[in-house]
Short mmCIF file of C-alpha atoms and ligand atoms in Angstrom, two decimals:
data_model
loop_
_atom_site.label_atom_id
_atom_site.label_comp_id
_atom_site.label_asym_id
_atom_site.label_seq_id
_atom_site.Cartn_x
_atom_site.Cartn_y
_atom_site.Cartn_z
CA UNK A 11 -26.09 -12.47 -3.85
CA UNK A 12 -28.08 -12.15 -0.29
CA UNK A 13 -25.12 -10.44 1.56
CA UNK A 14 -25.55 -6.85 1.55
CA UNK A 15 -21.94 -5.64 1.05
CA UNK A 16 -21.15 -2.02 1.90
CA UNK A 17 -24.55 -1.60 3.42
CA UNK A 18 -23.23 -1.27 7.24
CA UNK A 19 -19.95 0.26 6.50
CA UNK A 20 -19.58 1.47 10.76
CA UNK A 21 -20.29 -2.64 11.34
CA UNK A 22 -17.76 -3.82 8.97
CA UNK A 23 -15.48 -1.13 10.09
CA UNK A 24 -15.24 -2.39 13.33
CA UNK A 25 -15.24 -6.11 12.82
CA UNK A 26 -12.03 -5.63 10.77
CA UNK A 27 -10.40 -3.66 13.87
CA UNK A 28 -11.33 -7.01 15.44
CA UNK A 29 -10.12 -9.25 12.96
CA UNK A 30 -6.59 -7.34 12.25
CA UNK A 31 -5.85 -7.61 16.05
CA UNK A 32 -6.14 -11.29 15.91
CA UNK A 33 -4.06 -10.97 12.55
CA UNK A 34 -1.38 -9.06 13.91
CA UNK A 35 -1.07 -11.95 16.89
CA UNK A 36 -1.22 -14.56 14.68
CA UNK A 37 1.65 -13.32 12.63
CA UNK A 38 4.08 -12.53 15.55
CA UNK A 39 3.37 -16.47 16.88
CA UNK A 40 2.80 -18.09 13.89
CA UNK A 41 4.60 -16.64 11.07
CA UNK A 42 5.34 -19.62 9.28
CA UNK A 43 1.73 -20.12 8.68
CA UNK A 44 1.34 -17.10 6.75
CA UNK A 45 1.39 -14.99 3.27
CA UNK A 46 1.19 -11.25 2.81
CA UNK A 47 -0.11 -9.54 -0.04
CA UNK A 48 -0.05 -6.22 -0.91
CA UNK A 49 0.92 -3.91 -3.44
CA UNK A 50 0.74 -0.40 -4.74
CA UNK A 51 -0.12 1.25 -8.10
CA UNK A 52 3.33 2.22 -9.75
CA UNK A 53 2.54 5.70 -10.01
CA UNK A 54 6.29 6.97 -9.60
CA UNK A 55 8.35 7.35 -6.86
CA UNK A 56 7.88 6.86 -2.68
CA UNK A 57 7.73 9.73 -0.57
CA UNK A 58 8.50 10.19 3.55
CA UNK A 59 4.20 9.54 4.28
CA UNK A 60 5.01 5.99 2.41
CA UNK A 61 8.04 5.50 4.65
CA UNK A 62 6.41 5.77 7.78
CA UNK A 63 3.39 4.27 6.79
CA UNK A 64 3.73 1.22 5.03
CA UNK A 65 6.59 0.25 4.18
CA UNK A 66 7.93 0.48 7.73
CA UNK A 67 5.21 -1.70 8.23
CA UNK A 68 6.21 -4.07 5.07
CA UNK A 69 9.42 -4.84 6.57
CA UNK A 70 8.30 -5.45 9.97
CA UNK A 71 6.41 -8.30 8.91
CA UNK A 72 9.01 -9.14 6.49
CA UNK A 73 11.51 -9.69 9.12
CA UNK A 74 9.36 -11.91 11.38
CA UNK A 75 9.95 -14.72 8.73
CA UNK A 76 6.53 -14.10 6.88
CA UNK A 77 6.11 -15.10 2.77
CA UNK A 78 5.43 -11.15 1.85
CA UNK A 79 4.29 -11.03 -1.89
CA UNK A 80 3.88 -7.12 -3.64
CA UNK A 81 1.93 -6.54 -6.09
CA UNK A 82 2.69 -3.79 -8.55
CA UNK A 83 -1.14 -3.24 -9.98
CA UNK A 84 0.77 -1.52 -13.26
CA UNK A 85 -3.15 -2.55 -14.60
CA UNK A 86 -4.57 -0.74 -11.69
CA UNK A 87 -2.76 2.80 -13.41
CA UNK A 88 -4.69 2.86 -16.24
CA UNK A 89 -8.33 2.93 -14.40
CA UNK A 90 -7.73 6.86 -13.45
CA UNK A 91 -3.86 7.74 -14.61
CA UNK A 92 -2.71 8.82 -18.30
CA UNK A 93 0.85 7.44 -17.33
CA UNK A 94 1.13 4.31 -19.41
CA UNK A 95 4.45 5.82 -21.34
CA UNK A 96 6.23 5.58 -18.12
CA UNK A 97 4.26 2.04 -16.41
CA UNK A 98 7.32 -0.04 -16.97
CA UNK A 99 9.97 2.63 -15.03
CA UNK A 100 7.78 3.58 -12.60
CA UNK A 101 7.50 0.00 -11.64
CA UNK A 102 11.16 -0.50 -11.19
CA UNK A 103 11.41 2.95 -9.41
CA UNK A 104 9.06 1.65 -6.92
CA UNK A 105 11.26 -1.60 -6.42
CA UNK A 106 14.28 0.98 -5.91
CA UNK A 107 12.51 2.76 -3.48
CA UNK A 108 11.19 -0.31 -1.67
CA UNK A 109 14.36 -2.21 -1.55
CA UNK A 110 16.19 0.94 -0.15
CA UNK A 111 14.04 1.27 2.79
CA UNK A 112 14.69 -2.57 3.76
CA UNK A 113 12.72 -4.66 1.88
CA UNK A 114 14.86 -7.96 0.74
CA UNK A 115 14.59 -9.47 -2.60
CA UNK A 116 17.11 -11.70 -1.86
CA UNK A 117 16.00 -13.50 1.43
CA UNK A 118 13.66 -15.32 -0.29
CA UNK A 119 10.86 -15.10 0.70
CA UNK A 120 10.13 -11.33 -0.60
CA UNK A 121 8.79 -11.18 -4.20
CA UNK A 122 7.87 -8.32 -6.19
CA UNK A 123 5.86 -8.79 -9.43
CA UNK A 124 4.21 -6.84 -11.78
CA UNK A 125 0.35 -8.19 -12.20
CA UNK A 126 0.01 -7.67 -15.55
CA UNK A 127 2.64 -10.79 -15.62
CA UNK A 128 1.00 -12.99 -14.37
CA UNK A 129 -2.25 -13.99 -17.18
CA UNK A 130 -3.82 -16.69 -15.09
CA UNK A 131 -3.96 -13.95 -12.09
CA UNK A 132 -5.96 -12.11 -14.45
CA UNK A 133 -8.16 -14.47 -16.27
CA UNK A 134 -9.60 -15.48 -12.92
CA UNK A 135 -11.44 -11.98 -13.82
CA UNK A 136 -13.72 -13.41 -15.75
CA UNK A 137 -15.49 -15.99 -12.97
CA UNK A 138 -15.33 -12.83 -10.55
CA UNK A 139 -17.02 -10.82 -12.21
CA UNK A 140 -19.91 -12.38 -12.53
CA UNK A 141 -19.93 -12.86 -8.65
CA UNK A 142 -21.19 -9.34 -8.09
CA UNK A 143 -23.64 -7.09 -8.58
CA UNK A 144 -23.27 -3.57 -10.29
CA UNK A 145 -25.11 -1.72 -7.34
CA UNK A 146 -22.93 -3.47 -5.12
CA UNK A 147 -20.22 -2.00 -7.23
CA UNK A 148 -22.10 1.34 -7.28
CA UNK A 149 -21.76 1.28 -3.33
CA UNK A 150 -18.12 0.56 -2.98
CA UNK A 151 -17.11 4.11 -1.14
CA UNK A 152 -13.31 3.81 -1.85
CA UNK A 153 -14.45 3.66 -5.95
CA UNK A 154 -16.91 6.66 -4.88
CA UNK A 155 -14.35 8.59 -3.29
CA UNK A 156 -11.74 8.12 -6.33
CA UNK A 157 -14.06 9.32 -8.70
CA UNK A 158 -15.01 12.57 -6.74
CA UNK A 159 -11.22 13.40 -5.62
CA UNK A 160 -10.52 12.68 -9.42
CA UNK A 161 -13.24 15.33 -10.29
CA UNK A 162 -14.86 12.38 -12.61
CA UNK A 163 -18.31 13.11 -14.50
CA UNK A 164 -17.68 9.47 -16.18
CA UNK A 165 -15.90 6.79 -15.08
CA UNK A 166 -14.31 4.21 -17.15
CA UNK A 167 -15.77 0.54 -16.83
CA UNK A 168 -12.26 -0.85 -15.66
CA UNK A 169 -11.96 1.90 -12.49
CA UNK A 170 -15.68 0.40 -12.03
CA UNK A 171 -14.85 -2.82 -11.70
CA UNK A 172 -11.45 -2.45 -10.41
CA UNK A 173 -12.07 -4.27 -6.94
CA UNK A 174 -12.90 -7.14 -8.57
CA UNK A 175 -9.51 -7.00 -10.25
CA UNK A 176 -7.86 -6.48 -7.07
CA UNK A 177 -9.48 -10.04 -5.58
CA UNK A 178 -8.00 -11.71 -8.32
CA UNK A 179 -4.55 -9.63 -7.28
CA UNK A 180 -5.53 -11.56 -3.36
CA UNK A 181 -7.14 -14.56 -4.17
CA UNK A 182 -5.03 -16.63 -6.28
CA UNK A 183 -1.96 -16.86 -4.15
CA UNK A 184 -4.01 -17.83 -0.93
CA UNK A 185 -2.49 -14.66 0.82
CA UNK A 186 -3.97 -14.67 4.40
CA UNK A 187 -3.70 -11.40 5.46
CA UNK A 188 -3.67 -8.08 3.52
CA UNK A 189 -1.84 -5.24 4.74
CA UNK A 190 -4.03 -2.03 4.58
CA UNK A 191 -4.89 1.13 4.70
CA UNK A 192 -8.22 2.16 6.05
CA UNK A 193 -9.16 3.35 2.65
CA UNK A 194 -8.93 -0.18 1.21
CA UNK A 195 -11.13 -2.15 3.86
CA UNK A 196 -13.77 -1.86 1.52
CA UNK A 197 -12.15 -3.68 -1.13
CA UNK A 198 -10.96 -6.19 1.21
CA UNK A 199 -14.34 -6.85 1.95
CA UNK A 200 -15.53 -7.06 -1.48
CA UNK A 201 -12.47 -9.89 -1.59
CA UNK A 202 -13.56 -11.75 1.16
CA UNK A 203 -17.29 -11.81 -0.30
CA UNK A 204 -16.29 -13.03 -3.19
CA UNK A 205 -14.08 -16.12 -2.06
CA UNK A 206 -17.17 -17.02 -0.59
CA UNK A 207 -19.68 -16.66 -2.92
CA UNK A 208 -17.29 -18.62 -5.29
CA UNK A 209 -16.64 -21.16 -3.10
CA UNK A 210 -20.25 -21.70 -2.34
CA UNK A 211 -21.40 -21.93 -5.75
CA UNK A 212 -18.37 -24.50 -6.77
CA UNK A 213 -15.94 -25.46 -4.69
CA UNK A 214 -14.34 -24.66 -1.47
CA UNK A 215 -11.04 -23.41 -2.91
CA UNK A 216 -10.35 -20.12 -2.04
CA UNK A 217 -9.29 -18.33 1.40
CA UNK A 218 -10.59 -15.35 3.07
CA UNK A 219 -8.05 -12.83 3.27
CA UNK A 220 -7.93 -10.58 6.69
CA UNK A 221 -7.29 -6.81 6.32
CA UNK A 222 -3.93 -5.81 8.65
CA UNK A 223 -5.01 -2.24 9.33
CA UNK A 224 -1.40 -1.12 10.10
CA UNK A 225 -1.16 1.96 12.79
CA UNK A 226 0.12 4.41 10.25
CA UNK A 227 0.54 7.59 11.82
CA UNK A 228 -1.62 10.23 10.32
CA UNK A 229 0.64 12.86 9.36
CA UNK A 230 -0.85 15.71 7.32
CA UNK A 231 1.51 17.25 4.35
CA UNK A 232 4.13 19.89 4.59
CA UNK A 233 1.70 22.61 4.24
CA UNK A 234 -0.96 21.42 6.88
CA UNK A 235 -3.35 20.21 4.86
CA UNK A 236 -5.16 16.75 4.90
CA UNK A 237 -2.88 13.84 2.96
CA UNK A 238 0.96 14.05 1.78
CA UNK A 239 0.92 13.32 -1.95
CA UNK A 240 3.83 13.99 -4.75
CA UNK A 241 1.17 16.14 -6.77
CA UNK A 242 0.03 18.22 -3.85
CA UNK A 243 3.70 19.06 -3.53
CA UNK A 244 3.78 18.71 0.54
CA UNK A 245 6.13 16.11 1.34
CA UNK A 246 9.92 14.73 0.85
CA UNK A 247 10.17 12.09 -1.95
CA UNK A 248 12.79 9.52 -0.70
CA UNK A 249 15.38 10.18 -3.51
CA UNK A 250 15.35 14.23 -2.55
CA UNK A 251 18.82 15.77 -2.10
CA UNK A 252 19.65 16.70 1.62
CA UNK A 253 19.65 20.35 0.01
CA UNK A 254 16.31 19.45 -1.77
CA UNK A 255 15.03 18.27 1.83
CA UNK A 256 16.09 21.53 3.80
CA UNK A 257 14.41 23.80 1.23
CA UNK A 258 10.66 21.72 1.12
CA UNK A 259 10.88 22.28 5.05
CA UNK A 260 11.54 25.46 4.36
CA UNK A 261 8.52 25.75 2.34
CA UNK A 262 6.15 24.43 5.34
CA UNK A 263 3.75 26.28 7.32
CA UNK A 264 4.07 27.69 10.70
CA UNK A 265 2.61 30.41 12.67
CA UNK A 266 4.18 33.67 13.92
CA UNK A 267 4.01 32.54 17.38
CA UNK A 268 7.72 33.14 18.72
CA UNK A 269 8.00 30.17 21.24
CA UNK A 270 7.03 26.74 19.86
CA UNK A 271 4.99 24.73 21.73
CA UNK A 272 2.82 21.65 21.07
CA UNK A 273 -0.53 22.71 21.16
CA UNK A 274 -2.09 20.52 18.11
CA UNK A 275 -5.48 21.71 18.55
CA UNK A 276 -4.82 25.92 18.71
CA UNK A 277 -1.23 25.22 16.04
CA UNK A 278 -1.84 22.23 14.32
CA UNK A 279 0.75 23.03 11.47
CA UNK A 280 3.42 23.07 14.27
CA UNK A 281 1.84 20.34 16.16
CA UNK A 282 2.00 18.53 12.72
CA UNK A 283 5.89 19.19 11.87
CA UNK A 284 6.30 18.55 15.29
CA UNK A 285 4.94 14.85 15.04
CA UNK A 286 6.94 14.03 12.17
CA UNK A 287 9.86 14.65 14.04
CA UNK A 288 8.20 12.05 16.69
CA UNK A 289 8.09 9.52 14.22
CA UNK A 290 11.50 9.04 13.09
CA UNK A 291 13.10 10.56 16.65
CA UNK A 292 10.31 8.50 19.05
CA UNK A 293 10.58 11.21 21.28
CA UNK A 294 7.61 12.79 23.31
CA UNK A 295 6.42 15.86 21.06
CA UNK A 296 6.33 17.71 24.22
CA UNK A 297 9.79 17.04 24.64
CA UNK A 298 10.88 17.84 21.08
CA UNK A 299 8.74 21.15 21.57
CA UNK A 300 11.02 22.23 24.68
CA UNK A 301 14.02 21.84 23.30
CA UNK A 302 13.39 23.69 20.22
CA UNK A 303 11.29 26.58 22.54
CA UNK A 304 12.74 29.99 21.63
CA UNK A 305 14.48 28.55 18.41
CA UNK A 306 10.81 29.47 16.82
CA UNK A 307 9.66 27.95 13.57
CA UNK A 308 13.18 28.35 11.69
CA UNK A 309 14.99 25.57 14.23
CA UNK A 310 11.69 23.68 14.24
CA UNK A 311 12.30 23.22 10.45
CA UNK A 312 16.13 22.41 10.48
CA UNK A 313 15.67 19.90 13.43
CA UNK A 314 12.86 18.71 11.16
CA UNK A 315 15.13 18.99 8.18
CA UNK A 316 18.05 17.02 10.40
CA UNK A 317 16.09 14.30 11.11
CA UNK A 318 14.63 13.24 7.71
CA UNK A 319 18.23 13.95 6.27
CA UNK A 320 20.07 11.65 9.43
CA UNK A 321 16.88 9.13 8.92
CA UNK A 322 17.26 8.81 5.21
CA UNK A 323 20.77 9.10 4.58
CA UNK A 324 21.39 4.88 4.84
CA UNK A 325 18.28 5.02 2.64
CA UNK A 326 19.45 7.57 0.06
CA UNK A 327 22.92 6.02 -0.25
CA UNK A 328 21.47 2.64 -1.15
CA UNK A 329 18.94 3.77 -3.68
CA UNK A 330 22.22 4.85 -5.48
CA UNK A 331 23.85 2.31 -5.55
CA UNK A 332 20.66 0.12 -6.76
CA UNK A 333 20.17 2.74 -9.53
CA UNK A 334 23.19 1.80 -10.93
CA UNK A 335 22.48 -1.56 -10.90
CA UNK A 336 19.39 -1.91 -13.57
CA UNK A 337 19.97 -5.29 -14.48
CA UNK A 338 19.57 -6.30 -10.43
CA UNK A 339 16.41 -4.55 -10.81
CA UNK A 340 15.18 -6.02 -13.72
CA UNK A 341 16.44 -9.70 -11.95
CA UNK A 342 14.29 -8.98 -8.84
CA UNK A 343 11.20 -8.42 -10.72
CA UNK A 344 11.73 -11.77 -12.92
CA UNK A 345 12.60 -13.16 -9.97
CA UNK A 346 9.20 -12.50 -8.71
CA UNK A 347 7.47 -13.25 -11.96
CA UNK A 348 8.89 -16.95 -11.81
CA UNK A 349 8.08 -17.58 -8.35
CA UNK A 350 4.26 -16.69 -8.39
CA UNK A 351 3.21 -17.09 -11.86
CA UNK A 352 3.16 -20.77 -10.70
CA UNK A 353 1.57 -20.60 -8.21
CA UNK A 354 -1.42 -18.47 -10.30
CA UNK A 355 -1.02 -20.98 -13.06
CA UNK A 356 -2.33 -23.74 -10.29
CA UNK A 357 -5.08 -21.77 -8.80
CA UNK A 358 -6.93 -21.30 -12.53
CA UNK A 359 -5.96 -24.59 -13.38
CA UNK A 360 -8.24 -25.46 -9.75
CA UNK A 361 -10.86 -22.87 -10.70
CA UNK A 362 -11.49 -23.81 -14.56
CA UNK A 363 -11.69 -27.84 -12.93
CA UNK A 364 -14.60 -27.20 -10.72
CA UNK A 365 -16.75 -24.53 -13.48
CA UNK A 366 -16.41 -27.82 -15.12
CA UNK A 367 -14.39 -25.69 -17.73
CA UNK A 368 -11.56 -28.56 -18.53
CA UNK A 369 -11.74 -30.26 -21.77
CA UNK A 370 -8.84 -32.57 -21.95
N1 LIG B 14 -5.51 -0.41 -4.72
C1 LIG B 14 -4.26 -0.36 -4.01
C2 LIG B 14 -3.87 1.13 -3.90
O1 LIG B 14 -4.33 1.93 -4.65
C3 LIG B 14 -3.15 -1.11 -4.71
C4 LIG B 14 -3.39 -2.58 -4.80
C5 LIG B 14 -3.62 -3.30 -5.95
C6 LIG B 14 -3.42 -3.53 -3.72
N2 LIG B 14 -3.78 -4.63 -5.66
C7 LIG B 14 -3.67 -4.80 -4.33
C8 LIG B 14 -3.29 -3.41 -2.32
C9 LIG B 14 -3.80 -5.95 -3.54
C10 LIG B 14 -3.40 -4.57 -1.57
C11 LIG B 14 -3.67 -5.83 -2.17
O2 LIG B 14 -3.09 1.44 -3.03
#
């Protein structure tokens, strides 16, 4: 184990910024030649920060033609969550949400699975684990960061070894490029390291995934501060009411400065409403600024309000009707199970054949 992983973070930083570029290319021109993976841990239901960040994203690539696999890590939940009474809904709330927004279970070549489904995705555990070190492990900043934000004093063995578990989640479909968030690079490099380590030691058999660093906006919460999260209670969950909507924005911070302006650096709270708007309107925020002006922070908010509401509304209406539908749900996901447990099924078949692990 010579390669120092998470020793030059800065380095590895920016040969990813490198490596996504030529990613991104490669996808618009060659689309056929790929598969996405990525996932999220079913935690409970997608809010306006996931709209605009990834799943936007998602269905970009989706609708260039490319195979795009997600992963629900229901697993992944129990490393830091006491939510395993409500795993199984989550999980299909999360399909609601994503199929709502424009993801396409049924234009086959979208699949959403559950990776506790899939045993040979997880037995390939086993072999990866022993292809790292525990101080590389104690290095990972992403773990480190979880475990302070979490307020840990103890961690639980499976949140310690939890990137290895997510390069099993990567590795066994041969998914070329990983669509990420900069706070996952690191495990995206502990991924690639350990496709090749592996396929050093036995066999060439595994590919190293590339990290898409999609250009999510940075948008802060409602209330100014730094991330939009359900339990910080500063954002707009996709299946709000329009009333629900209005009075969160409500709720958000201004300033008692009359006139808006955008001025993100002296008002950042306004600057950041402000932006929001730009997202879903793709207007200047300079522009947006003007013609609110005099209207102060109270037609900042409903044009704010407006927009999520107009935005959402196709969104909303279609989550209903897929609510309604549980059996659908419960379809796409065994959809998904049948089409990749397959494919994991082949990949440990490979992997126990050259550890010289097959007996008859
Ligand atoms: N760790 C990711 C998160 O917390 C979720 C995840 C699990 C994932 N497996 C994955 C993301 C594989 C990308 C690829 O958001």
């Amino acid at each position: 184990m010579t390669t120092e992983l998470h020793d030059n973070i800065s380095d590895t930083f920016k040969a990813s910024i490198e490596l996504s570029k030529k990613a991104e290319q490669s996808l618009l021109t060659n689309p056929e030649k790929h598969r996405i993976l990525t996932g999220d841990r079913p935690t409970g239901n997608l809010h306006i920060g996931h709209f605009i960040g990834s799943v936007q994203n998602r269905i970009k690539i989706q609708n260039l033609g490319v195979e795009t696999f997600i992963i629900i890590a229901d697993y992944q939940v129990l490393t830091d969550h006491d939510a395993h009474d409500k795993i199984a809904q989550y999980s299909k709330e999360l399909v609601i949400d994503y199929l709502a927004c424009g993801l396409d279970a049924d234009c086959g070549k979208t699949f959403f699975f559950p990776h506790s489904q899939i045993p040979e995705l997880n037995q390939l555990l086993l072999p990866f684990l022993t292809l790292m070190s525990t101080a590389e492990l104690e290095r990972n900043p992403t773990v480190k960061d979880e475990i302070k934000s979490a307020g840990l004093s103890t961690i639980n063995a499976g949140m310690f070894v939890y990137p290895i578990h997510q390069a099993c989640d990567i590795l066994f479909c041969d998914a070329t490029v990983v669509p990420v968030g900069k706070d996952q690079l690191a495990h995206l490099e502990s991924t690639r390291v350990i496709a090749k380590r592996f396929n050093k030691k036995y066999a060439p058999i595994f590919k190293e995934p590339i990290a898409l660093l999609s250009e999510m906006p940075m948008v802060k919460g409602l209330d100014g501060t730094e991330k939009m999260s359900k339990s910080r209670n500063n954002t707009i969950m996709l299946k709000a009411s329009e009333d629900e909507t209005v009075a969160a924005i409500k709720k958000a911070k201004t300033d008692s400065d009359r006139i808006i302006t955008y001025d993100p650096i002296n008002r950042p709270e306004v600057a950041n409403l402000i932006e929001i708007i730009s997202i879903f309107t793709k207007e200047d925020p300079r522009i947006i600024a003007d013609k609110i002006s005099d209207r102060g922070a109270a037609g900042l908010k409903s044009m704010l309000a407006e927009t999520i509401n107009e935005t959402l509304r196709p969104v909303r209406e279609k989550r209903k009707l897929l609510e309604s539908d549980p059996e659908y749900i419960e379809n796409v996901i065994k959809r998904g199970v049948d089409k990749i447990r397959p494919i994991a099924q082949e990949k440990l078949a490979k992997v126990l054949e050259v550890m010289n692990m097959k007996y008859f």
